[in-house]
Coordinates of C-alpha atoms in Angstrom, one line a residue:
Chain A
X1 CA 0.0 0.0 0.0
X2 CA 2.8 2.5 1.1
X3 CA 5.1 1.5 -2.0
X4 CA 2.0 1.7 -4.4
X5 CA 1.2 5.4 -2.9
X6 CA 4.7 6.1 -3.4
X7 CA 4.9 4.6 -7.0
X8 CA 1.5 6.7 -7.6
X9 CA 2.9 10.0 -5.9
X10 CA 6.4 9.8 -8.1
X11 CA 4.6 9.4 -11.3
X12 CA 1.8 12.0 -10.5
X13 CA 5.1 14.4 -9.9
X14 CA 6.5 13.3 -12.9
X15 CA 3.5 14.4 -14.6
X16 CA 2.9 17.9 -13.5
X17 CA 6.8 18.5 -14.5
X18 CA 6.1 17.2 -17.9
X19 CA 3.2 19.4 -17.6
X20 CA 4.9 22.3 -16.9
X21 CA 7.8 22.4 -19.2
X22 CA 6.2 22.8 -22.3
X23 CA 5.6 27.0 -21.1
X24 CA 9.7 27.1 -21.5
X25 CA 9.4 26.5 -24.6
X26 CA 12.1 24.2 -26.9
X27 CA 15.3 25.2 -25.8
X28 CA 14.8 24.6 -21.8
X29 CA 12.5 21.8 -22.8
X30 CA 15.0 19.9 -24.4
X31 CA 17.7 20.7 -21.4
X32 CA 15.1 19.5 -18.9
X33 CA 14.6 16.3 -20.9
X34 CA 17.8 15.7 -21.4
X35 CA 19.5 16.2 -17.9
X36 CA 17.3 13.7 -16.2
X37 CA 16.8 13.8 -12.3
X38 CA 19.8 10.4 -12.7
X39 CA 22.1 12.3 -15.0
X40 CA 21.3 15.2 -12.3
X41 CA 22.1 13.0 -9.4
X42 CA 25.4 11.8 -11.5
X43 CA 26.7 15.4 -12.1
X44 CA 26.3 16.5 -8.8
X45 CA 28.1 13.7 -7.8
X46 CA 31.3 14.0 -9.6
X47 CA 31.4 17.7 -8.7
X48 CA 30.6 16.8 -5.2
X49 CA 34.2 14.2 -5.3
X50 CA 36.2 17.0 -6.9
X51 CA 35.3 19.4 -4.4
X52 CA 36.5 17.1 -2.1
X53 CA 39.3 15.9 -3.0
X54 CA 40.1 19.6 -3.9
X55 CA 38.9 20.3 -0.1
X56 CA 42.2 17.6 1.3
X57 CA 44.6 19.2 -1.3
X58 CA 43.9 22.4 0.2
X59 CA 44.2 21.1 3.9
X60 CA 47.5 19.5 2.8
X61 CA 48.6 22.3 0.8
X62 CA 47.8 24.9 3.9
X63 CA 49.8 22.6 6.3
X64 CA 53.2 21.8 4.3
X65 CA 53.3 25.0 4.1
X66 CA 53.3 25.8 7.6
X67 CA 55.5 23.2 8.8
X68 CA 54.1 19.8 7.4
X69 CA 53.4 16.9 9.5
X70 CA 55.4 15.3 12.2
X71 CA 55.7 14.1 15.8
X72 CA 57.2 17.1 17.0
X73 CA 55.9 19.3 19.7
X74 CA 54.8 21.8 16.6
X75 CA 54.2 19.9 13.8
X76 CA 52.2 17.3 15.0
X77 CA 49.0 19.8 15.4
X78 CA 49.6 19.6 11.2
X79 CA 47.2 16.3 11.4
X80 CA 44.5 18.2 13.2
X81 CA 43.4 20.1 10.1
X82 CA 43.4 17.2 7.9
X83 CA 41.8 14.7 9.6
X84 CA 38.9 16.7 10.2
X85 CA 38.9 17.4 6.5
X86 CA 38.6 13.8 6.0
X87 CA 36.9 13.0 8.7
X88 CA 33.9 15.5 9.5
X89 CA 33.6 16.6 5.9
X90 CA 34.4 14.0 3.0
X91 CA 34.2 10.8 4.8
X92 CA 30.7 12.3 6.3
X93 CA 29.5 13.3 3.3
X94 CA 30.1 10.5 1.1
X95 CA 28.3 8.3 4.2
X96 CA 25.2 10.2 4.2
X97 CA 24.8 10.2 0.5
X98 CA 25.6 6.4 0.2
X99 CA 22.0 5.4 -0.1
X100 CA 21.3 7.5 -3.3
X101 CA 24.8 6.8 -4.8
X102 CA 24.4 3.1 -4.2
X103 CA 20.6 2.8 -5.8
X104 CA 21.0 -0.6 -7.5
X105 CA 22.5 -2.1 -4.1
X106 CA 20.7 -4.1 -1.5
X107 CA 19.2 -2.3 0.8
X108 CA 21.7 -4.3 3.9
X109 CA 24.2 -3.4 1.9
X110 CA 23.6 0.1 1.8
X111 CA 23.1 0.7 5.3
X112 CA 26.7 -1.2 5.6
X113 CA 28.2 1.2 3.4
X114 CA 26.5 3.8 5.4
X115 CA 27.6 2.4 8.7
X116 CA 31.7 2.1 7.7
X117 CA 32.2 5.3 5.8
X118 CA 30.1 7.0 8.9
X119 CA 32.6 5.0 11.1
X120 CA 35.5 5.8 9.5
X121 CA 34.2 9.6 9.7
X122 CA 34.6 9.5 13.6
X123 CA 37.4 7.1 14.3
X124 CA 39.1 9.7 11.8
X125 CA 37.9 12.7 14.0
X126 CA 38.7 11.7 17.1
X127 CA 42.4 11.2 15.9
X128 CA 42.3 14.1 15.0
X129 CA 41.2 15.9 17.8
X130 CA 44.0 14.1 19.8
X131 CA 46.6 15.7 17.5
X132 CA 45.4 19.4 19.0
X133 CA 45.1 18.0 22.4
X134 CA 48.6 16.3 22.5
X135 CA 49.8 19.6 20.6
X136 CA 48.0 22.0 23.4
X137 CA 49.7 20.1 25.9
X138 CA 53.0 19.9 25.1
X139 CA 52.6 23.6 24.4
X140 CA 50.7 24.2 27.5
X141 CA 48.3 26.1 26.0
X142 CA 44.9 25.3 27.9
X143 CA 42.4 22.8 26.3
X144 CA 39.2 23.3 25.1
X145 CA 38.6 27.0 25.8
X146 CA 37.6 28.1 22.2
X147 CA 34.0 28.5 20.8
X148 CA 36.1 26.2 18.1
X149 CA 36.9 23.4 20.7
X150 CA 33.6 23.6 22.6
X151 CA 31.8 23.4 19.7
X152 CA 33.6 20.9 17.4
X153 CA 33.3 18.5 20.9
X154 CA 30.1 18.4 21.5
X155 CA 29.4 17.9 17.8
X156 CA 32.0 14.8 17.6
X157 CA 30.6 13.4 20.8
X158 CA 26.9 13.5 19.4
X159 CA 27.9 12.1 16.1
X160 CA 29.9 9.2 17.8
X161 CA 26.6 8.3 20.6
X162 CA 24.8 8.6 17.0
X163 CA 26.6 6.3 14.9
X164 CA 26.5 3.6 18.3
X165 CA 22.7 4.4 18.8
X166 CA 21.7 4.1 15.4
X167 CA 24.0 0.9 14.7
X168 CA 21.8 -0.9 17.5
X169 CA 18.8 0.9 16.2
X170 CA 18.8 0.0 12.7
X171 CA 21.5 -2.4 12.1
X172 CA 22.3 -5.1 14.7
X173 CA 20.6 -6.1 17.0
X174 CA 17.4 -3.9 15.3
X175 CA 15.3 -2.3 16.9
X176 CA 11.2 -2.5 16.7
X177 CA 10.2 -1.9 13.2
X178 CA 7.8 0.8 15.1
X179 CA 10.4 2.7 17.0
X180 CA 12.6 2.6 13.5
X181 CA 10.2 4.7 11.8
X182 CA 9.8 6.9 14.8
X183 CA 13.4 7.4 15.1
X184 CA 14.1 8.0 11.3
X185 CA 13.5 11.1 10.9
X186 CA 15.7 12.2 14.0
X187 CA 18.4 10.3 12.4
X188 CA 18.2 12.1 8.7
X189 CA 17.8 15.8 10.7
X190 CA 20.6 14.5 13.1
X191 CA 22.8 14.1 10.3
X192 CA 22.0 16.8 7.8
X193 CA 22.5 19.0 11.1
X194 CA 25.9 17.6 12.0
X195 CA 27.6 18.0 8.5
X196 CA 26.4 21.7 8.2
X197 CA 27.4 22.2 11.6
X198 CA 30.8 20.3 11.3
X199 CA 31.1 22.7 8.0
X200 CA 30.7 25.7 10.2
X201 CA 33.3 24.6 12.7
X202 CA 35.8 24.1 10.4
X203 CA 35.5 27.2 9.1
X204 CA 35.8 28.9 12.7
X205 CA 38.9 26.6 12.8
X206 CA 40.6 28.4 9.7
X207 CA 40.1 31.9 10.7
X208 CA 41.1 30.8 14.2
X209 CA 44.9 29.0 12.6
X210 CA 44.8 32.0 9.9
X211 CA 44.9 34.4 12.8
X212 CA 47.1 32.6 14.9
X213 CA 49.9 32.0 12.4
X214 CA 49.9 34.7 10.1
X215 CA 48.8 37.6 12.3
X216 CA 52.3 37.2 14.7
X217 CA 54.6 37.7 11.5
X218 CA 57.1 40.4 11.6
X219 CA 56.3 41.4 7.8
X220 CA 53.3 43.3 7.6
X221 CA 53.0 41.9 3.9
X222 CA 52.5 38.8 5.4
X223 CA 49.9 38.8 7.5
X224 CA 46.4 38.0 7.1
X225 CA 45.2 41.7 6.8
X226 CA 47.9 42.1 3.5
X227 CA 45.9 38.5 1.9
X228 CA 49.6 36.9 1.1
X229 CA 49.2 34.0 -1.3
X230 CA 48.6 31.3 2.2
X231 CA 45.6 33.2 3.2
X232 CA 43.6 33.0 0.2
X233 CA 44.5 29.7 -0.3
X234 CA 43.0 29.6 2.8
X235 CA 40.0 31.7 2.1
X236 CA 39.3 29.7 -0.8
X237 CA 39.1 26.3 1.6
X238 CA 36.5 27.9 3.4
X239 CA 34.3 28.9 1.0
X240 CA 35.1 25.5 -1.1
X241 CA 33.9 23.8 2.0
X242 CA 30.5 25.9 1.9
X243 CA 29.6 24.9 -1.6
X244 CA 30.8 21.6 -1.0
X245 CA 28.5 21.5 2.2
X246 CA 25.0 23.5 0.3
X247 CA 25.6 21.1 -2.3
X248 CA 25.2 18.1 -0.5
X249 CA 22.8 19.0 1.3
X250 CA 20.7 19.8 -1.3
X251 CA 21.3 16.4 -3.0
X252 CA 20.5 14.6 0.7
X253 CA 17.1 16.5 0.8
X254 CA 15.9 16.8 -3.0
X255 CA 13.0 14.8 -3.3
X256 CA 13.2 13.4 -6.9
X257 CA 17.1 12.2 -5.5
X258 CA 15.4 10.0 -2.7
X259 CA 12.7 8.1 -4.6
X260 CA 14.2 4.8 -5.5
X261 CA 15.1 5.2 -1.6
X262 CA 12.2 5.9 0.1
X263 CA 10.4 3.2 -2.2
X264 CA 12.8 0.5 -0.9
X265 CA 12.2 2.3 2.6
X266 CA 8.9 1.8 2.8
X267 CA 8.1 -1.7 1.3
X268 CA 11.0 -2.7 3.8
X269 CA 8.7 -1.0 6.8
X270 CA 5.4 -2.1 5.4
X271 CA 6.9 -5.8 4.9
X272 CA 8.3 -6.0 9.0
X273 CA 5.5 -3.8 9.9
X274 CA 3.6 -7.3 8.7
X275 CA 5.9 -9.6 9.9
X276 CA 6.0 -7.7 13.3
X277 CA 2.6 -7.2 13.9
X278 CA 1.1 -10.9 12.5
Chain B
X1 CA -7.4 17.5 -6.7
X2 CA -3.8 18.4 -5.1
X3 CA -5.8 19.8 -2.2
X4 CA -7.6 16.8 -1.5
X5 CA -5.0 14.5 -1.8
X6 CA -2.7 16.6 0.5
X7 CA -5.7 16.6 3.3
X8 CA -5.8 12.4 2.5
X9 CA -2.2 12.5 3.3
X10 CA -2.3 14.0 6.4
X11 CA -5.1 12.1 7.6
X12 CA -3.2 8.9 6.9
X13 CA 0.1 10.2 8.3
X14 CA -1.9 10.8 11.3
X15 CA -3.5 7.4 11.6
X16 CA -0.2 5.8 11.7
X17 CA 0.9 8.0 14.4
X18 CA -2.0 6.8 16.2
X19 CA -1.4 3.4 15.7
X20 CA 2.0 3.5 16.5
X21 CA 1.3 5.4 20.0
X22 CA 0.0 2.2 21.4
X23 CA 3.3 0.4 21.4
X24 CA 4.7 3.2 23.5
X25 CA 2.4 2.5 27.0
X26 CA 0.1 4.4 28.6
X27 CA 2.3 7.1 29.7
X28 CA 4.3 8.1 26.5
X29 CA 0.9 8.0 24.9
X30 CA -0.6 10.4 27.3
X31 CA 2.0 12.7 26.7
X32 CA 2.2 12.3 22.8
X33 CA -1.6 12.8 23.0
X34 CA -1.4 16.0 25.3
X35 CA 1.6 17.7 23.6
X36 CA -0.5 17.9 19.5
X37 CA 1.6 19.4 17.4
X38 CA 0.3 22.4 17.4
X39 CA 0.9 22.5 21.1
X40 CA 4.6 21.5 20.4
X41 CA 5.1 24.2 17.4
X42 CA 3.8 27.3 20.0
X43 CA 6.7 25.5 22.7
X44 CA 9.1 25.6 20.0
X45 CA 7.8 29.0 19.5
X46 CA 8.5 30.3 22.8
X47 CA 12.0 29.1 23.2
X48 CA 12.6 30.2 19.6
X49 CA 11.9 34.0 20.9
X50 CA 13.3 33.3 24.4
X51 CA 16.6 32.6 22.2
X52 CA 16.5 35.5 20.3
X53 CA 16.2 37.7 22.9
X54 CA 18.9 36.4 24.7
X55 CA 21.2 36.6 21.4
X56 CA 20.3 40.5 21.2
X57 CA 21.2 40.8 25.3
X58 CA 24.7 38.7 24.7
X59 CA 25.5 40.9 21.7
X60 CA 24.5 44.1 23.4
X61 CA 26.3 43.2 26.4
X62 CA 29.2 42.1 25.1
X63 CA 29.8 45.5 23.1
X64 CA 29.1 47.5 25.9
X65 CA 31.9 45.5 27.6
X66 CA 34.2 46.4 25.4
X67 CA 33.3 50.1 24.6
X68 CA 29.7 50.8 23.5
X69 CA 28.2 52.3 20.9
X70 CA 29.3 55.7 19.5
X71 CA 30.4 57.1 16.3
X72 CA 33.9 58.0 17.0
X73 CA 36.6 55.8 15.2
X74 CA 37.0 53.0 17.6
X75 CA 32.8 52.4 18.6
X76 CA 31.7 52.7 15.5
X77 CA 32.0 48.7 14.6
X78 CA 30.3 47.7 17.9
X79 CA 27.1 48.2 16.0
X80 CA 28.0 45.7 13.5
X81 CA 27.6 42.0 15.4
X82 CA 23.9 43.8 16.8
X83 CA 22.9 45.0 13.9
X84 CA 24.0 41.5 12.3
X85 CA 22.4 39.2 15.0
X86 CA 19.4 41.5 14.8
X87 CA 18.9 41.2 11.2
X88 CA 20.7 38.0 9.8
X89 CA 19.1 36.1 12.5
X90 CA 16.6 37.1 14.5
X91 CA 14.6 38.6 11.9
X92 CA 15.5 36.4 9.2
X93 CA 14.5 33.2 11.6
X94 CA 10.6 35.1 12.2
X95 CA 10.3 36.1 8.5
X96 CA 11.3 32.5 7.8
X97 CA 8.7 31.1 10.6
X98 CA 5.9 34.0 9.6
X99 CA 4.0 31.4 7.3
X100 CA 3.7 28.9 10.8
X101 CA 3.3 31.6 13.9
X102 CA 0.4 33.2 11.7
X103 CA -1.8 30.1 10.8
X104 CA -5.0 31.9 10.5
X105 CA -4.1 34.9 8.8
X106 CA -5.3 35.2 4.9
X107 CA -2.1 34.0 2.5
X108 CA -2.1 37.6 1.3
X109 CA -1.3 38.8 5.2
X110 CA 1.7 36.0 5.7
X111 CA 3.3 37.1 2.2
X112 CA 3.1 40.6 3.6
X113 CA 4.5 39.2 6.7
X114 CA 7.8 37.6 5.5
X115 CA 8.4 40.3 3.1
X116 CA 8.1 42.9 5.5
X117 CA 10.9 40.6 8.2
X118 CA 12.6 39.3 5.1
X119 CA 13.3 43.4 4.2
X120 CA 14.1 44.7 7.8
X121 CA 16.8 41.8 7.8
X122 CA 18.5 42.6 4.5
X123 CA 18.2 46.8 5.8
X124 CA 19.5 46.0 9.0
X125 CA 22.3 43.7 7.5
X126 CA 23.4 46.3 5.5
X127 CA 23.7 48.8 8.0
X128 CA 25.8 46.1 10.3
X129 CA 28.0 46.1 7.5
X130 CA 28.4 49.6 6.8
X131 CA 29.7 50.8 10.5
X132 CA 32.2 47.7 9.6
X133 CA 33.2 49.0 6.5
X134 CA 33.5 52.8 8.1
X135 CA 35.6 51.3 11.0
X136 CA 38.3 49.5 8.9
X137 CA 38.1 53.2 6.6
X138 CA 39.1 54.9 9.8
X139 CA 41.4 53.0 11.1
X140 CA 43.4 52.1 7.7
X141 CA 42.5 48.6 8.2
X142 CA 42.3 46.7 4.5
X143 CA 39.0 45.9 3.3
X144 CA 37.0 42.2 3.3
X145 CA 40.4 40.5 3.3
X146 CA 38.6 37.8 5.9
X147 CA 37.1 34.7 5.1
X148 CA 34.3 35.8 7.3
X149 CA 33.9 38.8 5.0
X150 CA 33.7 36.9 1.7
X151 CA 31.3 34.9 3.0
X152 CA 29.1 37.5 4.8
X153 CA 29.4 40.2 1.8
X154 CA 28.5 36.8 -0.7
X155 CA 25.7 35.8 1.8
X156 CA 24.0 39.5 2.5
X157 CA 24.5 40.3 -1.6
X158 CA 23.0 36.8 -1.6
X159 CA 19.9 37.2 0.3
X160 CA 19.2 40.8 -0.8
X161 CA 19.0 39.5 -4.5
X162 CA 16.9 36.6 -3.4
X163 CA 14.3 39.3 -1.2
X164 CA 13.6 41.4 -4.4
X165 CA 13.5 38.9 -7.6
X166 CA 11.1 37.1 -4.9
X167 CA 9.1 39.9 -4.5
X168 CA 8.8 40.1 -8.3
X169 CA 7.9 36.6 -8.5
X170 CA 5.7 35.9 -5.7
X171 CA 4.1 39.2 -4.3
X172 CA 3.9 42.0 -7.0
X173 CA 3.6 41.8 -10.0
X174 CA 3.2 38.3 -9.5
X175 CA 4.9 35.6 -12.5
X176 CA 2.9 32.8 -13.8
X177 CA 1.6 30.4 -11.2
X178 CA 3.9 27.7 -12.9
X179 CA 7.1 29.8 -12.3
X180 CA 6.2 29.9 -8.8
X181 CA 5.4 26.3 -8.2
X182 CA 8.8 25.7 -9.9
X183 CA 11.2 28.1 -8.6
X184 CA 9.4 28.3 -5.2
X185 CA 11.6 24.6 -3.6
X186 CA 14.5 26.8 -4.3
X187 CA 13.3 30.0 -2.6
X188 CA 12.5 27.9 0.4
X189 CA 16.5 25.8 0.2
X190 CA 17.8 29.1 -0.4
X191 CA 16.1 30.5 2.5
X192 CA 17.3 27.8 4.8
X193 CA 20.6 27.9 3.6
X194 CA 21.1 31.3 4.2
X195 CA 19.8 31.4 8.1
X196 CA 22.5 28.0 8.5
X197 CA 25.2 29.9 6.7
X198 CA 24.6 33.0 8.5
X199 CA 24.9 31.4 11.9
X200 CA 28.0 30.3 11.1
X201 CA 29.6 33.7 9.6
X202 CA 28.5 35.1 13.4
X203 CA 30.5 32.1 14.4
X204 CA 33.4 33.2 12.6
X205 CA 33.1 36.6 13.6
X206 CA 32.6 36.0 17.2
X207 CA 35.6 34.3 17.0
X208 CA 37.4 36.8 15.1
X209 CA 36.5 39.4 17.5
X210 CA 37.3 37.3 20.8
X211 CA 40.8 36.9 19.5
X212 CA 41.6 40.2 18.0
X213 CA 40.0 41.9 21.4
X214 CA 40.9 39.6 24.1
X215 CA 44.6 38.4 22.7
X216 CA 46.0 41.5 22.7
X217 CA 45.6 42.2 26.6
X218 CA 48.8 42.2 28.5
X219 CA 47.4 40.5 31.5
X220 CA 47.6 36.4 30.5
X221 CA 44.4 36.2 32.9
X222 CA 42.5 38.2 30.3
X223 CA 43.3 36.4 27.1
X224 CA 41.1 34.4 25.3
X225 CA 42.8 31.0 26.9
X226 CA 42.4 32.1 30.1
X227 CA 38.3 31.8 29.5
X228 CA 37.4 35.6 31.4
X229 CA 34.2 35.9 32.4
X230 CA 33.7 38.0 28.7
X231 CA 35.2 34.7 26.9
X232 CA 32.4 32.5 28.8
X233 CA 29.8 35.3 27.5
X234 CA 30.9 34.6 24.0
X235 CA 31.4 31.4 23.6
X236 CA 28.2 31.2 25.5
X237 CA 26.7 33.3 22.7
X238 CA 27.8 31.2 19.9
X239 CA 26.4 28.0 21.4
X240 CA 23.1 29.5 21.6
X241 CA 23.3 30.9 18.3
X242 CA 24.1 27.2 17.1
X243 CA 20.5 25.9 19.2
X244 CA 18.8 28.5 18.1
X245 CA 19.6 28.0 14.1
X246 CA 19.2 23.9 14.8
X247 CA 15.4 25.0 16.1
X248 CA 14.3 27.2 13.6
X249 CA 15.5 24.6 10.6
X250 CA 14.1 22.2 12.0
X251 CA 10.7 23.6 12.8
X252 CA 10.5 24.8 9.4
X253 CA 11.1 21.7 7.9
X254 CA 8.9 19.4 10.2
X255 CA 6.3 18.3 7.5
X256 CA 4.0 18.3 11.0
X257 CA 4.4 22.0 11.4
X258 CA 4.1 23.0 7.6
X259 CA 0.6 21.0 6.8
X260 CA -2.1 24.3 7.1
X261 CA 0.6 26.3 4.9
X262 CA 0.9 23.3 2.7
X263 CA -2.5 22.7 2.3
X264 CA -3.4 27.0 1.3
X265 CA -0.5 26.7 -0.8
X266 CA -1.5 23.5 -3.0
X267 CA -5.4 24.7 -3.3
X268 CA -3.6 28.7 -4.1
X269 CA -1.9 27.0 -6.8
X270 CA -4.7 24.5 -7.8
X271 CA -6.9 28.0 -8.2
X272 CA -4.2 30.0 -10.1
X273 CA -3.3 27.2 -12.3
X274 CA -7.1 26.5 -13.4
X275 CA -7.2 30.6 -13.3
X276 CA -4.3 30.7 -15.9
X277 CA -4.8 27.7 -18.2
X278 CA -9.4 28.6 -18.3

């Protein structure tokens, strides 16, 4: 019943877009034939792995050139930048958009998909956040005062009780097929949240490291104020990471992107719903 | 047709709720029952505004701390993050909520609603970034070399083109009803996207300012590290600004919370669409 309304629902959409095209006439109706919602979805998608691979180039970039990476009482806060990169941002993203990027999988496969890249995202993280702890006290520079560090752990402490919750909640051992569907939409709002906010974070990270080690240079043409080559290389990661970010987001929440999803989703729920209740 | 099938929907949506409440025992379901939705939304509604006000106070506070308003060279710029929280936030989050904290108000009176907290915002925005602009004039500071300034100058050019071709398209003179059914999922992502991304430029720029104020002091016990009692203000200020922006997204995106709008817009569209094609 819930599939068929969904089947019914996608091609009644279908049908006022066809609908509507034809008052664009020939040009944009050929360009919205053409570029269907999977060529779309495919598009976006390759833009959406440039960006971030261009995203850990930068982060990479950034830090060879102050320093590069190493053990060492400085150079070991190097990793910090990068790993979150990774970690918060790529590895995130890629997890949440594994169900539409996967659509001829199985839908246990999917969600395994989902579960390592998500995984990988916070064991990731939390490396990284040792690299600035172990840097801040070898320093002794006092932990966790920034709005940086009291923001950025409270997001990768949610996002790890998250990925545990949900793993017993959807995965193994699974929860009531009731208090799945209840929980859902906490899950997708949890998430979207968490990768805008994890966006945001790292961006009050690079104004925080472009302050702190440009702003203390002897040369006046160096610092941030005089935009030297490193801070708009800088710049430039910030607002690659904001497109990066919108742009996901909008393919997470774009309706015609989640059918083949939220078809599987439902006929899954509807089937245990049967098997629960019988 | 659309309107009906939108009223079926939530009829069925709110069956299974129902249903599902009686898994939950006696208690959750007394409380489900007690707190509707619409109960919930004026809750959310409450908080939202006790939020807001205390983001104006924490702004206004915090200025004062560190030299009031004036118009000499120095307090001039302590207008800026009130004039931004004001506008970027506070009344971009009620012009975004108008169409749900006015349910029974004609369509007509809502539009006129979020147009008129939509245009404060962008006025107020602008004049934030004015007294920024006539501070770094003064003191010989260079212009929008920050990455919170590309991304607030982007954002606020952003938003201000957004408020007037929406104007053009949805309030006077009005497009075709198609136009607006088609361009209207992007006013609302846009919309969204812009309150998220201005929460975070605050961020930035709450840090920004807590670093180039505080780091500076002679005394160790006053820097930034040290957390002061002004540090704990902001940092304070930022988290709420992060709850605050995770409320109002989500309350404007609960399907629950967006039904009555849903509904006027679907038959509004049903009427202009039978209006146009007659």
């Amino acid at each position: 019943m819930s599939y068929r309304h969904s089947q019914n629902n996608y091609n009644r959409n279908h049908h006022i877009v066809d609908d509507d095209v034809q008052h664009f006439g020939p040009i944009a109706n050929t360009i919205i034939t053409t570029l269907s919602q999977d060529n779309l979805f495919w598009l976006c998608m390759v833009i959406v792995e440039i960006l971030a691979l261009t995203l850990i180039i930068c982060s990479i970039c950034w830090m060879l050139q102050i320093g590069g990476f190493g053990f060492d009482d400085n150079s070991i806060f190097n990793f910090h930048p990068v790993c979150m990169t990774l970690g918060m941002i790529v590895c995130n993203a890629n997890g949440i958009l594994a169900y539409r990027s996967t659509k001829n999988w199985s839908y246990k496969r999917q969600k395994t998909l989902h579960l390592l890249l998500q995984s990988s995202a916070i064991i990731i993280s939390w490396i990284g956040i040792a690299s600035a702890y172990i840097f801040h006290d070898n320093k002794k520079i006092p932990h966790f005062y920034s709005l940086h560090s009291w923001l950025g752990l409270t997001a990768l402490i949610g996002v790890t009780i998250s990925v545990i919750t949900s793993f017993l909640t959807f995965y193994y051992p699974k929860a009531s097929a009731v208090y799945c569907k209840l929980t859902l939409p906490f899950h997708i709002f949890g998430g979207i949240t968490n990768i805008a906010l994890s966006a945001g974070i790292c961006a009050i990270g690079i104004t925080e490291k472009a302050i702190f080690s440009l702003n203390n240079k002897p040369d006046v043409n160096q610092q941030y104020s005089a935009l030297p080559s490193i801070a708009i290389l800088l710049n430039v990661f910030g607002v690659i990471l904001v497109i990066f970010t919108i742009l996901v987001v909008w393919m997470v929440t774009k309706p015609e992107f989640k059918n083949k999803y939220k078809q599987t989703l439902d006929s899954h729920y509807a089937l245990r719903r049967q098997t629960t209740l019988e």
